[in-house]
Coordinates of C-alpha atoms in Angstrom, one line a residue:
Chain A
X23 CA -69.5 1.9 -55.8
X24 CA -67.7 2.0 -59.3
X25 CA -65.0 -0.8 -60.1
X26 CA -61.7 0.7 -59.7
X27 CA -58.9 -0.6 -62.1
X28 CA -55.1 -0.5 -62.1
X29 CA -51.8 -0.7 -64.6
X30 CA -47.9 -0.7 -64.0
X31 CA -48.0 2.2 -66.4
X32 CA -50.0 4.6 -64.0
X33 CA -48.7 7.6 -62.3
X34 CA -51.0 7.6 -59.7
X35 CA -50.8 11.2 -58.4
X36 CA -54.9 12.5 -58.1
X37 CA -55.8 8.9 -57.5
X38 CA -53.2 8.2 -54.9
X39 CA -55.7 7.7 -52.3
X40 CA -58.3 5.9 -54.2
X41 CA -59.8 2.6 -52.5
X42 CA -57.5 3.6 -49.1
X43 CA -60.5 4.9 -47.0
X44 CA -59.7 8.6 -47.6
X45 CA -62.9 9.4 -47.4
X46 CA -62.5 9.4 -43.1
X47 CA -60.7 12.7 -42.4
X48 CA -58.4 11.3 -40.1
X49 CA -57.0 8.9 -42.7
X50 CA -56.7 11.3 -44.8
X51 CA -54.0 13.2 -43.1
X52 CA -52.6 10.1 -42.8
X53 CA -52.2 10.3 -46.2
X54 CA -50.5 13.6 -46.1
X55 CA -54.0 15.5 -46.2
X56 CA -54.3 18.8 -45.5
X57 CA -50.2 19.1 -45.8
X58 CA -50.3 21.6 -48.6
X59 CA -52.9 23.8 -47.2
X60 CA -50.8 24.6 -44.3
X61 CA -47.9 25.5 -46.8
X62 CA -50.0 27.7 -48.6
X63 CA -51.1 29.2 -45.7
X64 CA -47.7 30.1 -45.2
X65 CA -47.0 31.3 -48.8
X66 CA -47.7 34.9 -50.2
X67 CA -51.0 34.7 -52.8
X68 CA -48.8 35.9 -55.7
X69 CA -46.3 32.7 -54.6
X70 CA -49.3 30.1 -54.5
X71 CA -50.2 30.9 -57.9
X72 CA -46.6 30.8 -59.6
X73 CA -46.0 27.2 -58.1
X74 CA -49.5 26.4 -59.7
X75 CA -48.2 28.0 -62.7
X76 CA -44.7 26.9 -62.6
X77 CA -46.7 23.1 -62.5
X78 CA -48.1 23.9 -65.7
X79 CA -51.3 22.7 -64.9
X80 CA -54.3 23.2 -67.2
X81 CA -57.7 22.7 -66.9
X82 CA -58.8 19.0 -66.5
X83 CA -62.2 19.7 -67.4
X84 CA -61.4 19.4 -71.4
X85 CA -60.6 23.4 -72.1
X86 CA -57.0 22.8 -71.1
X87 CA -56.9 26.4 -70.0
X88 CA -53.6 26.9 -67.5
X89 CA -55.2 27.3 -64.6
X90 CA -52.5 29.5 -62.2
X91 CA -53.1 32.0 -65.5
X92 CA -56.5 31.5 -64.8
X93 CA -56.3 32.0 -61.0
X94 CA -54.3 35.2 -62.1
X95 CA -56.6 36.6 -63.5
X96 CA -58.6 37.4 -60.3
X97 CA -58.0 41.6 -59.7
X98 CA -56.3 41.5 -56.1
X99 CA -58.7 44.6 -55.1
X100 CA -62.2 43.6 -56.0
X101 CA -65.4 45.5 -53.7
X102 CA -67.6 42.3 -53.9
X103 CA -66.5 38.9 -52.5
X104 CA -64.6 36.7 -54.3
X105 CA -65.7 33.2 -54.9
X106 CA -64.2 29.6 -55.8
X107 CA -66.6 27.5 -57.5
X108 CA -65.8 24.0 -58.0
X109 CA -67.3 21.8 -61.3
X110 CA -68.3 18.8 -61.1
X111 CA -70.9 18.8 -63.3
X112 CA -69.1 16.0 -64.8
X113 CA -71.7 15.2 -67.8
X114 CA -69.8 15.1 -71.0
X115 CA -70.4 11.7 -72.5
X116 CA -67.5 9.6 -72.4
X117 CA -66.3 11.0 -69.0
X118 CA -66.5 9.8 -65.3
X119 CA -63.3 10.7 -63.3
X120 CA -64.8 13.5 -61.3
X121 CA -67.1 10.7 -59.8
X122 CA -64.0 8.9 -58.9
X123 CA -62.4 11.4 -56.9
X124 CA -65.9 12.8 -55.3
X125 CA -65.8 9.2 -54.0
X126 CA -62.7 8.2 -52.8
X127 CA -61.0 11.4 -52.0
X128 CA -63.5 14.5 -51.4
X129 CA -60.9 16.3 -48.9
X130 CA -58.4 16.6 -51.7
X131 CA -61.1 18.9 -53.4
X132 CA -61.6 21.0 -50.3
X133 CA -58.0 21.4 -49.6
X134 CA -57.6 22.5 -53.3
X135 CA -60.9 25.0 -52.7
X136 CA -59.0 26.3 -49.8
X137 CA -55.7 26.6 -51.4
X138 CA -57.2 28.4 -54.6
X139 CA -59.2 30.7 -51.9
X140 CA -56.0 32.0 -50.3
X141 CA -54.5 32.3 -53.8
X142 CA -56.9 35.0 -55.1
X143 CA -58.4 36.1 -51.7
X144 CA -62.1 34.6 -51.9
X145 CA -63.4 33.5 -48.6
X146 CA -66.1 31.1 -49.8
X147 CA -66.0 28.1 -51.9
X148 CA -68.9 26.0 -53.5
X149 CA -68.8 22.4 -54.6
X150 CA -71.5 21.8 -57.4
X151 CA -72.3 18.0 -57.9
X152 CA -74.5 17.0 -60.9
X153 CA -77.7 16.0 -59.5
X154 CA -77.3 12.2 -60.6
X155 CA -74.2 11.7 -58.3
X156 CA -76.6 11.9 -55.2
X157 CA -74.9 9.4 -53.5
X158 CA -71.4 11.7 -53.5
X159 CA -73.1 14.8 -51.9
X160 CA -73.6 12.6 -49.0
X161 CA -69.7 11.4 -49.0
X162 CA -69.2 15.7 -49.3
X163 CA -71.6 16.7 -46.5
X164 CA -69.5 14.5 -44.4
X165 CA -66.4 15.8 -45.6
X166 CA -67.3 19.2 -45.1
X167 CA -68.6 18.3 -41.5
X168 CA -65.5 17.4 -40.7
X169 CA -63.5 19.6 -42.0
X170 CA -65.2 22.0 -39.9
X171 CA -65.2 20.4 -36.9
X172 CA -61.6 20.2 -36.9
X173 CA -61.2 24.0 -37.5
X174 CA -60.4 23.4 -41.3
X175 CA -63.0 25.4 -42.9
X176 CA -64.9 28.2 -41.1
X177 CA -63.8 31.6 -39.3
X178 CA -60.4 30.5 -37.8
X179 CA -59.1 28.1 -40.5
X180 CA -55.7 25.9 -39.0
X181 CA -56.1 28.8 -36.1
X182 CA -54.4 31.2 -38.4
X183 CA -57.3 33.7 -38.0
X184 CA -58.4 33.4 -41.7
X185 CA -61.9 32.8 -42.5
X186 CA -63.3 30.0 -45.5
X187 CA -66.4 29.0 -46.1
X188 CA -67.3 25.4 -48.3
X189 CA -71.0 24.3 -49.5
X190 CA -72.2 21.7 -51.8
X191 CA -74.2 22.3 -53.8
X192 CA -76.2 19.8 -56.6
X193 CA -77.6 20.4 -60.3
X194 CA -81.1 18.3 -61.4
X195 CA -79.8 17.1 -64.6
X196 CA -78.5 19.2 -67.4
X197 CA -75.0 18.7 -69.9
X198 CA -75.1 22.6 -70.7
X199 CA -74.3 23.6 -66.9
X200 CA -71.0 22.1 -67.4
X201 CA -70.2 25.4 -69.2
X202 CA -69.1 27.6 -66.7
X203 CA -71.5 30.6 -67.4
X204 CA -74.2 28.8 -67.1
X205 CA -72.6 27.0 -64.2
X206 CA -72.8 30.1 -62.3
X207 CA -76.5 30.7 -63.2
X208 CA -77.8 27.3 -62.1
X209 CA -75.6 28.0 -58.7
X210 CA -77.6 31.1 -58.7
X211 CA -80.9 29.5 -58.7
X212 CA -81.7 29.8 -62.5
X213 CA -82.0 27.7 -66.0
X214 CA -79.2 27.2 -67.0
X215 CA -78.5 29.6 -69.7
X216 CA -74.7 31.4 -70.9
X217 CA -73.6 34.4 -70.2
X218 CA -71.9 36.6 -72.8
X219 CA -68.7 36.9 -72.4
X220 CA -66.6 39.5 -71.7
X221 CA -66.8 39.9 -68.9
X222 CA -65.1 36.9 -67.8
X223 CA -66.3 34.9 -64.4
X224 CA -62.6 36.0 -63.0
X225 CA -63.7 39.5 -63.4
X226 CA -67.3 39.7 -63.1
X227 CA -68.9 36.1 -61.9
X228 CA -71.3 34.8 -59.1
X229 CA -73.6 37.4 -58.0
X230 CA -71.3 39.8 -59.9
X231 CA -68.1 38.8 -57.8
X232 CA -64.9 37.9 -59.1
X233 CA -64.7 33.9 -59.6
X234 CA -62.4 30.7 -60.1
X235 CA -64.6 28.3 -62.2
X236 CA -62.0 25.0 -61.7
X237 CA -62.7 21.4 -62.6
X238 CA -62.6 19.1 -59.5
X239 CA -59.8 17.4 -61.0
X240 CA -58.1 20.2 -61.4
X241 CA -58.3 21.0 -57.8
X242 CA -57.6 17.5 -57.0
X243 CA -54.2 18.4 -58.3
X244 CA -53.6 21.3 -56.6
X245 CA -52.4 19.5 -53.6
X246 CA -50.2 17.7 -54.9
X247 CA -48.6 20.0 -56.6
X248 CA -48.1 22.3 -53.5
X249 CA -46.5 19.3 -51.4
X250 CA -44.3 18.0 -54.9
X251 CA -43.5 21.3 -56.3
X252 CA -44.8 22.3 -59.3
X253 CA -41.3 21.8 -61.2
X254 CA -41.8 17.9 -60.2
X255 CA -45.7 17.5 -61.5
X256 CA -44.4 19.4 -64.5
X257 CA -42.2 16.7 -65.5
X258 CA -44.9 13.9 -65.3
X259 CA -46.0 15.2 -69.0
X260 CA -43.8 17.1 -72.3
X261 CA -43.3 21.1 -71.9
X262 CA -46.5 23.3 -70.8
X263 CA -48.5 19.7 -70.6
X264 CA -47.4 19.0 -66.9
X265 CA -49.1 16.1 -64.6
X266 CA -51.0 13.0 -64.9
X267 CA -54.5 13.3 -66.2
X268 CA -57.3 10.7 -65.4
X269 CA -58.0 9.0 -68.9
X270 CA -61.7 7.3 -68.9
X271 CA -61.4 3.9 -70.8
X272 CA -64.6 3.2 -72.5
X273 CA -66.5 1.3 -75.4
X274 CA -65.1 -1.7 -77.4
X275 CA -62.0 -2.5 -75.3
X276 CA -61.2 -5.2 -73.2
X277 CA -60.3 -3.2 -70.1
X278 CA -62.3 0.2 -69.4
X279 CA -61.8 1.8 -66.8
X280 CA -60.5 5.4 -65.5
X281 CA -56.4 5.1 -65.2
X282 CA -54.3 7.6 -64.3
X283 CA -51.2 8.4 -67.1
X284 CA -48.6 11.1 -67.4
X285 CA -49.8 13.5 -69.9
X286 CA -48.2 12.3 -73.4
X287 CA -48.7 9.2 -73.2
X288 CA -49.5 7.6 -76.6
X289 CA -52.8 6.5 -77.5
X290 CA -52.0 3.1 -78.9
X291 CA -50.4 1.9 -75.4
X292 CA -53.8 3.2 -73.9
X293 CA -56.4 1.4 -76.2
X294 CA -53.7 -1.8 -76.6
X295 CA -52.0 -2.0 -73.8
X296 CA -53.3 -0.5 -71.0
X297 CA -56.9 -1.3 -71.8
X298 CA -56.3 -4.8 -73.3
X299 CA -56.9 -4.2 -77.0
X300 CA -60.2 -4.1 -78.5
X301 CA -63.0 -6.3 -77.3
X302 CA -63.5 -10.0 -79.4
X303 CA -60.4 -9.4 -81.4
X304 CA -61.8 -7.0 -84.1
X305 CA -59.9 -4.3 -85.5
X306 CA -60.3 -0.6 -84.3
X307 CA -62.2 1.8 -86.6
X308 CA -62.8 5.1 -84.0
X309 CA -61.8 7.0 -81.5
X310 CA -63.4 9.6 -79.6
X311 CA -60.2 11.2 -77.7
X312 CA -61.7 13.6 -75.3
X313 CA -65.9 13.1 -74.5
X314 CA -68.4 13.3 -77.4
X315 CA -67.4 17.1 -78.2
X316 CA -64.0 16.3 -79.8
X317 CA -63.1 15.7 -83.5
X318 CA -62.9 12.3 -83.8
X319 CA -60.1 10.1 -84.9
X320 CA -59.7 6.9 -87.1
X321 CA -57.6 3.6 -86.4
X322 CA -54.1 5.4 -88.5
X323 CA -54.5 8.7 -86.8
X324 CA -55.2 7.1 -83.6
X325 CA -52.4 5.4 -83.0
X326 CA -50.2 7.9 -83.3
X327 CA -51.5 10.5 -81.5
X328 CA -50.3 11.5 -77.7
X329 CA -52.3 12.1 -75.0
X330 CA -51.3 16.0 -74.5
X331 CA -53.1 19.3 -75.4
X332 CA -50.7 20.5 -77.3
X333 CA -50.1 17.6 -79.7
X334 CA -54.1 17.6 -80.5
X335 CA -53.5 21.5 -80.9
X336 CA -51.0 20.6 -83.6
X337 CA -53.1 18.5 -85.3
X338 CA -56.6 21.1 -85.5
X339 CA -58.3 18.5 -82.8
X340 CA -59.0 18.7 -79.0
X341 CA -57.8 16.5 -75.9
X342 CA -61.1 17.0 -74.8
X343 CA -62.1 15.7 -70.9
X344 CA -60.5 12.5 -70.9
X345 CA -63.0 10.5 -71.9
X346 CA -61.5 8.0 -74.7
X347 CA -64.1 6.3 -76.6
X348 CA -63.1 3.2 -78.6
X349 CA -65.1 1.8 -81.9
X350 CA -64.2 -1.4 -83.3
X351 CA -65.0 -1.9 -87.1
X352 CA -68.6 -3.2 -86.9
X353 CA -70.1 0.3 -85.6
X354 CA -71.7 2.1 -87.8
X355 CA -70.5 5.5 -87.8
X356 CA -73.8 7.1 -89.4
X357 CA -75.3 6.1 -86.4
X358 CA -73.2 6.9 -83.9
X359 CA -73.5 10.3 -84.9
X360 CA -77.3 10.5 -85.1
X361 CA -76.5 9.3 -81.2
X362 CA -74.0 11.8 -80.7
X363 CA -76.6 14.9 -82.2
X364 CA -79.8 13.3 -80.4
X365 CA -77.4 14.3 -77.3
X366 CA -76.9 17.3 -78.0
X367 CA -80.2 18.6 -79.5
X368 CA -81.8 17.0 -76.1
X369 CA -79.5 19.1 -74.4
X370 CA -79.3 22.5 -76.8
X371 CA -81.0 24.9 -74.4
X372 CA -82.3 27.1 -77.0
X373 CA -80.7 30.4 -76.4
X374 CA -78.8 30.5 -79.3
X375 CA -80.2 30.1 -83.0
X376 CA -77.4 28.5 -84.7
X377 CA -77.1 25.5 -81.6
X378 CA -81.0 25.3 -81.1
X379 CA -82.0 24.8 -85.0
X380 CA -78.8 23.2 -85.9
X381 CA -78.8 20.1 -83.9
X382 CA -82.5 19.7 -84.2
X383 CA -82.1 19.8 -88.4
X384 CA -78.7 17.8 -88.3
X385 CA -81.0 14.7 -85.7
X386 CA -83.8 15.3 -88.1
X387 CA -81.5 14.4 -91.4
X388 CA -79.1 11.9 -89.4
X389 CA -82.4 10.0 -88.5
X390 CA -83.7 9.8 -92.2
X391 CA -80.0 9.1 -93.3
X392 CA -79.9 5.9 -90.9
X393 CA -83.0 4.5 -91.8
X394 CA -82.6 4.7 -95.4
X395 CA -83.7 7.6 -96.9
X396 CA -81.1 9.8 -97.1
X397 CA -80.1 11.7 -100.5
X398 CA -76.6 12.2 -101.7
X399 CA -77.1 16.1 -101.0
X400 CA -77.6 15.8 -97.7
X401 CA -74.0 14.1 -97.3
X402 CA -72.5 17.9 -97.9
X403 CA -75.8 19.6 -96.3
X404 CA -74.9 17.9 -92.6
X405 CA -71.1 19.1 -93.2
X406 CA -72.7 22.8 -94.2
X407 CA -75.1 23.0 -91.8
X408 CA -72.4 21.9 -88.7
X409 CA -69.5 24.0 -90.4
X410 CA -72.3 26.9 -89.7
X411 CA -72.9 26.1 -86.2
X412 CA -69.4 26.5 -85.2
X413 CA -68.1 29.9 -83.1
X414 CA -71.6 31.1 -83.7
X415 CA -73.3 30.7 -80.1
X416 CA -72.3 32.0 -76.8
X417 CA -71.4 28.9 -75.2
X418 CA -69.4 25.9 -76.2
X419 CA -72.7 23.4 -77.5
X420 CA -73.3 24.4 -80.5
X421 CA -69.3 23.4 -81.4
X422 CA -69.0 20.8 -79.3
X423 CA -72.4 19.0 -81.5
X424 CA -70.7 20.5 -84.7
X425 CA -67.1 19.0 -84.3
X426 CA -68.0 15.1 -84.0
X427 CA -70.5 15.2 -86.9
X428 CA -67.5 17.3 -88.8
X429 CA -65.5 14.6 -88.4
X430 CA -67.7 12.1 -89.2
X431 CA -68.8 13.0 -92.2
X432 CA -65.4 14.2 -93.2
X433 CA -64.1 10.9 -92.1
X434 CA -66.8 8.7 -92.7
X435 CA -68.6 10.2 -96.1
X436 CA -68.3 6.4 -97.5
X437 CA -70.5 5.0 -94.8
X438 CA -73.2 7.9 -95.2
X439 CA -72.8 6.4 -98.9
X440 CA -73.7 3.4 -98.3
X441 CA -76.8 4.2 -96.5
X442 CA -78.2 5.7 -99.9
X443 CA -81.1 4.9 -101.6
X444 CA -83.5 3.2 -98.9
X445 CA -80.6 0.5 -98.3
X446 CA -80.1 -1.0 -94.5
X447 CA -77.8 -0.1 -92.4
X448 CA -75.2 -2.0 -93.5
X449 CA -73.2 -1.9 -90.2
X450 CA -75.6 -3.4 -88.0
X451 CA -72.9 -4.3 -84.9
X452 CA -72.9 -7.9 -83.9
X453 CA -71.8 -9.1 -80.5
X454 CA -71.7 -6.5 -77.7
X455 CA -68.8 -7.5 -75.8
X456 CA -69.6 -9.0 -72.4
X457 CA -69.4 -6.7 -69.2
X458 CA -65.7 -5.7 -68.3
X459 CA -66.3 -6.1 -64.4
X460 CA -68.5 -9.4 -62.7
Chain B
X13 CA -96.0 20.4 -46.7
X14 CA -92.3 18.6 -46.1
X15 CA -90.9 17.0 -43.0
X16 CA -89.4 18.5 -40.5
X17 CA -86.2 17.7 -40.7
X18 CA -86.0 18.8 -44.6
X19 CA -88.2 21.8 -43.5
X20 CA -85.2 22.7 -41.4
X21 CA -82.9 21.7 -44.0
X22 CA -84.0 24.3 -46.3
X23 CA -84.1 26.7 -43.9
X24 CA -80.4 26.4 -43.8
X25 CA -79.8 25.8 -47.1
X26 CA -81.3 29.4 -48.0
X27 CA -78.5 30.9 -46.0
X28 CA -75.9 29.1 -47.9
X29 CA -76.1 32.0 -50.9
X30 CA -76.0 35.2 -50.6
X31 CA -79.3 35.2 -52.3
X32 CA -82.2 33.1 -50.9
X33 CA -83.3 31.6 -54.9
X34 CA -79.8 30.4 -55.6
X35 CA -80.7 26.8 -53.2
X36 CA -84.1 26.6 -55.5
X37 CA -82.2 23.7 -57.9
X38 CA -80.7 21.7 -54.5
X39 CA -84.7 22.4 -53.0
X40 CA -86.3 21.7 -56.0
X41 CA -84.8 18.3 -55.9
X42 CA -84.5 17.0 -52.6
X43 CA -88.5 17.7 -52.3
X44 CA -89.6 16.0 -55.2
X45 CA -87.9 13.1 -53.3
X46 CA -89.8 13.6 -50.3
X47 CA -93.1 14.3 -52.1
X48 CA -92.5 12.7 -55.5
X49 CA -92.9 14.9 -57.6
X50 CA -93.2 18.8 -58.3
X51 CA -96.9 19.4 -57.5
X52 CA -98.1 23.0 -57.8
X53 CA -98.2 23.0 -53.5
X54 CA -94.6 22.0 -53.9
X55 CA -94.0 24.9 -55.8
X56 CA -96.3 27.6 -54.0
X57 CA -94.3 26.2 -50.8
X58 CA -90.8 26.4 -52.4
X59 CA -91.8 29.7 -54.4
X60 CA -92.3 31.6 -50.7
X61 CA -88.8 30.2 -49.5
X62 CA -86.7 31.9 -51.9
X63 CA -88.9 34.9 -52.7
X64 CA -89.7 34.3 -55.9
X65 CA -93.1 34.3 -57.9
X66 CA -94.7 30.7 -59.1
X67 CA -94.1 31.2 -62.8
X68 CA -90.3 32.2 -62.0
X69 CA -90.0 29.1 -60.3
X70 CA -92.0 26.5 -63.2
X71 CA -89.4 28.4 -65.5
X72 CA -86.5 26.4 -64.1
X73 CA -88.3 23.4 -63.1
X74 CA -88.5 22.8 -67.1
X75 CA -84.9 23.6 -67.7
X76 CA -83.9 20.3 -65.4
X77 CA -84.2 16.9 -66.9
X78 CA -84.4 15.3 -63.4
X79 CA -87.0 17.5 -62.5
X80 CA -90.6 16.1 -63.0
X81 CA -94.3 18.0 -62.4
X82 CA -95.5 15.0 -62.5
X83 CA -95.8 11.9 -60.6
X84 CA -93.6 9.2 -61.5
X85 CA -92.8 5.4 -60.0
X86 CA -92.2 4.6 -56.9
X87 CA -88.8 3.4 -58.9
X88 CA -88.0 5.4 -61.3
X89 CA -85.6 3.7 -63.9
X90 CA -83.3 5.7 -66.0
X91 CA -81.5 3.5 -68.4
X92 CA -78.3 4.9 -70.8
X93 CA -78.2 5.0 -74.2
X94 CA -75.7 7.9 -74.8
X95 CA -72.5 6.8 -76.8
X96 CA -70.2 4.8 -74.4
X97 CA -73.3 2.6 -72.8
X98 CA -74.9 2.3 -76.6
X99 CA -71.5 0.5 -77.7
X100 CA -72.2 -2.0 -75.1
X101 CA -75.4 -2.9 -75.0
X102 CA -77.7 0.0 -73.9
X103 CA -80.5 0.2 -76.7
X104 CA -80.8 -3.3 -76.2
X105 CA -81.2 -3.0 -72.5
X106 CA -83.6 -0.2 -73.5
X107 CA -85.7 -2.5 -75.3
X108 CA -85.6 -5.1 -72.6
X109 CA -86.7 -3.1 -69.7
X110 CA -89.5 -1.9 -72.4
X111 CA -90.6 -5.4 -73.0
X112 CA -90.2 -6.7 -69.4
X113 CA -91.7 -3.7 -67.8
X114 CA -94.6 -3.4 -70.4
X115 CA -94.1 0.5 -70.9
X116 CA -91.9 3.0 -73.3
X117 CA -89.6 6.0 -72.7
X118 CA -91.5 8.6 -69.4
X119 CA -94.0 5.9 -69.0
X120 CA -95.2 4.5 -65.5
X121 CA -96.5 1.2 -64.8
X122 CA -100.5 1.6 -64.3
X123 CA -99.6 0.6 -60.2
X124 CA -97.2 3.0 -60.1
X125 CA -94.5 0.6 -58.8
X126 CA -91.5 1.2 -62.1
X127 CA -91.3 4.4 -64.7
X128 CA -89.0 4.0 -67.7
X129 CA -86.9 6.6 -68.9
X130 CA -83.9 6.9 -71.7
X131 CA -81.5 9.1 -70.1
X132 CA -77.9 10.8 -71.7
X133 CA -75.0 9.9 -69.9
X134 CA -74.8 9.5 -66.0
X135 CA -71.1 9.2 -65.9
X136 CA -70.8 5.5 -66.3
X137 CA -69.1 5.0 -69.2
X138 CA -66.4 2.7 -67.7
X139 CA -68.7 0.2 -66.5
X140 CA -71.1 0.4 -69.6
X141 CA -73.8 -0.4 -69.8
X142 CA -75.4 1.5 -66.9
X143 CA -78.6 2.2 -65.3
X144 CA -79.8 4.5 -62.8
X145 CA -82.7 3.2 -60.6
X146 CA -83.8 6.5 -58.6
X147 CA -80.3 7.3 -57.3
X148 CA -78.8 4.3 -57.1
X149 CA -76.4 3.1 -60.3
X150 CA -76.5 -0.5 -61.8
X151 CA -73.2 -1.3 -63.8
X152 CA -71.9 -3.7 -66.2
X153 CA -75.3 -5.2 -67.2
X154 CA -77.0 -7.9 -69.3
X155 CA -80.8 -8.1 -70.2
X156 CA -80.0 -11.2 -67.4
X157 CA -78.6 -9.4 -64.3
X158 CA -81.3 -6.4 -65.9
X159 CA -83.8 -8.9 -64.7
X160 CA -82.2 -9.8 -61.3
X161 CA -82.3 -5.7 -60.5
X162 CA -86.0 -5.0 -61.4
X163 CA -87.1 -8.0 -59.5
X164 CA -85.1 -7.1 -56.3
X165 CA -87.0 -3.8 -56.5
X166 CA -90.4 -5.3 -57.0
X167 CA -89.3 -7.4 -54.0
X168 CA -88.3 -4.4 -51.7
X169 CA -91.6 -2.7 -52.8
X170 CA -93.5 -5.7 -51.5
X171 CA -91.8 -5.8 -48.5

């Protein structure tokens, strides 16, 4: 389906089986598949968690929480069954990596789920895939069936007497469900309204049982960590930012695509080297570093950044989901802010007032601005409204809407002023890049 | 109400979870695929299968953007205009579809062949601009390529 790309700078770990027919279970086994779980079966749960801690693997969904630590929060004893839940509700604008993993390497996800289950003492795993990715359900269904047929799933996995069941599940179109508590609500057959925390899912999660929730890429990394050893995986990236990551390059670049690069890779090389530079020979204006809910970077800021969690945290930003969106010099930032807000307004569930009202008012204000009807005090109002959404909602959707807006209105204030007094948008985009793949 | 195959699938699905209603969202989607939309009859049937009231089922339906309570076109054209697609011509593609199909956002052609919807990110950002027709992805599009895609579906409908 989706086109694969390659670049010499890539370190292919999670993507090592892409395009190699690994959806076939025998082929997957040939490519070192299901070796990691056999190794894990001979280890104690603590040893598995320690290996993941050593790897310094951090959540690939966007938050970057240390995976080993997350697993260690699950209580050892529990009256209720424990669960592993895979978050494949990939919906963050700019992000399209989990789709490739599920399409090319579904068994790696299943293997990661079993290992996570062994680590926390869960006997059931659910793989939640967003509704739009229907063709991936067929792939996942076959992968699960094949794993059962080989005795890798079921009542006696790998003849060890241990039990593990794995199921697929599908959403039906909702961005917010990518947030972990809303994800659980959705899996339980309800509206995806977030839950208040604490209690955290590791203690009270699915159907009240302790639940580990990890992104698809996070769990697909786990078998590689078990096989190569946590230290080797950690050494790919800078300290505390272990491993590689799938970066989804999109927007105004010559070679968009999903590239697997070590964490800490320079953004400048990603855009100008791997990505082949800005399309149509234009100049860089801005970069969305990791999905639409991260602070946007100006061209000057972007070329100085390294792509790891801590480099971004130091500047008060977020590395996010791996969705790097590149904007050229002709892009209207007011229009961009409006499109982002239109999205969050559409996706807000309406549960928390700051998010429901904030996104709606911001959309209205930005619409007015872009069509030339803005007044000067609105520029400060946009910032004020967005600032007041931060941290005031159950789930991070409110923050996700506020963060890009704040960075755009602060860093590109001049563009808002250029739209004042009924002026038509001065940044009308000329020359849409031709499709990158024939 | 449903084909025997789908009915069997539902019977199995409700056993995959500790509570029956957990299977509701996938069931709604599969029922919609078979029947065309979530009619009152479908809602009543599914409510019984998962031990919920019809109101509770409707409450869930209204949350998810892919679930429809009205009949859409045989081919539901979903054009993404979110950031990555917008930067590479997603909005122009949507306008093109509007004029080519003669319908607007969330509208259906009188003969029921095509319906159109502007959708949020569908996870094809690196292959933008992208469109989904029913569940099939069409990527790296231009208005000219879009015409070919639409013509193929129109042809398929006649066969």
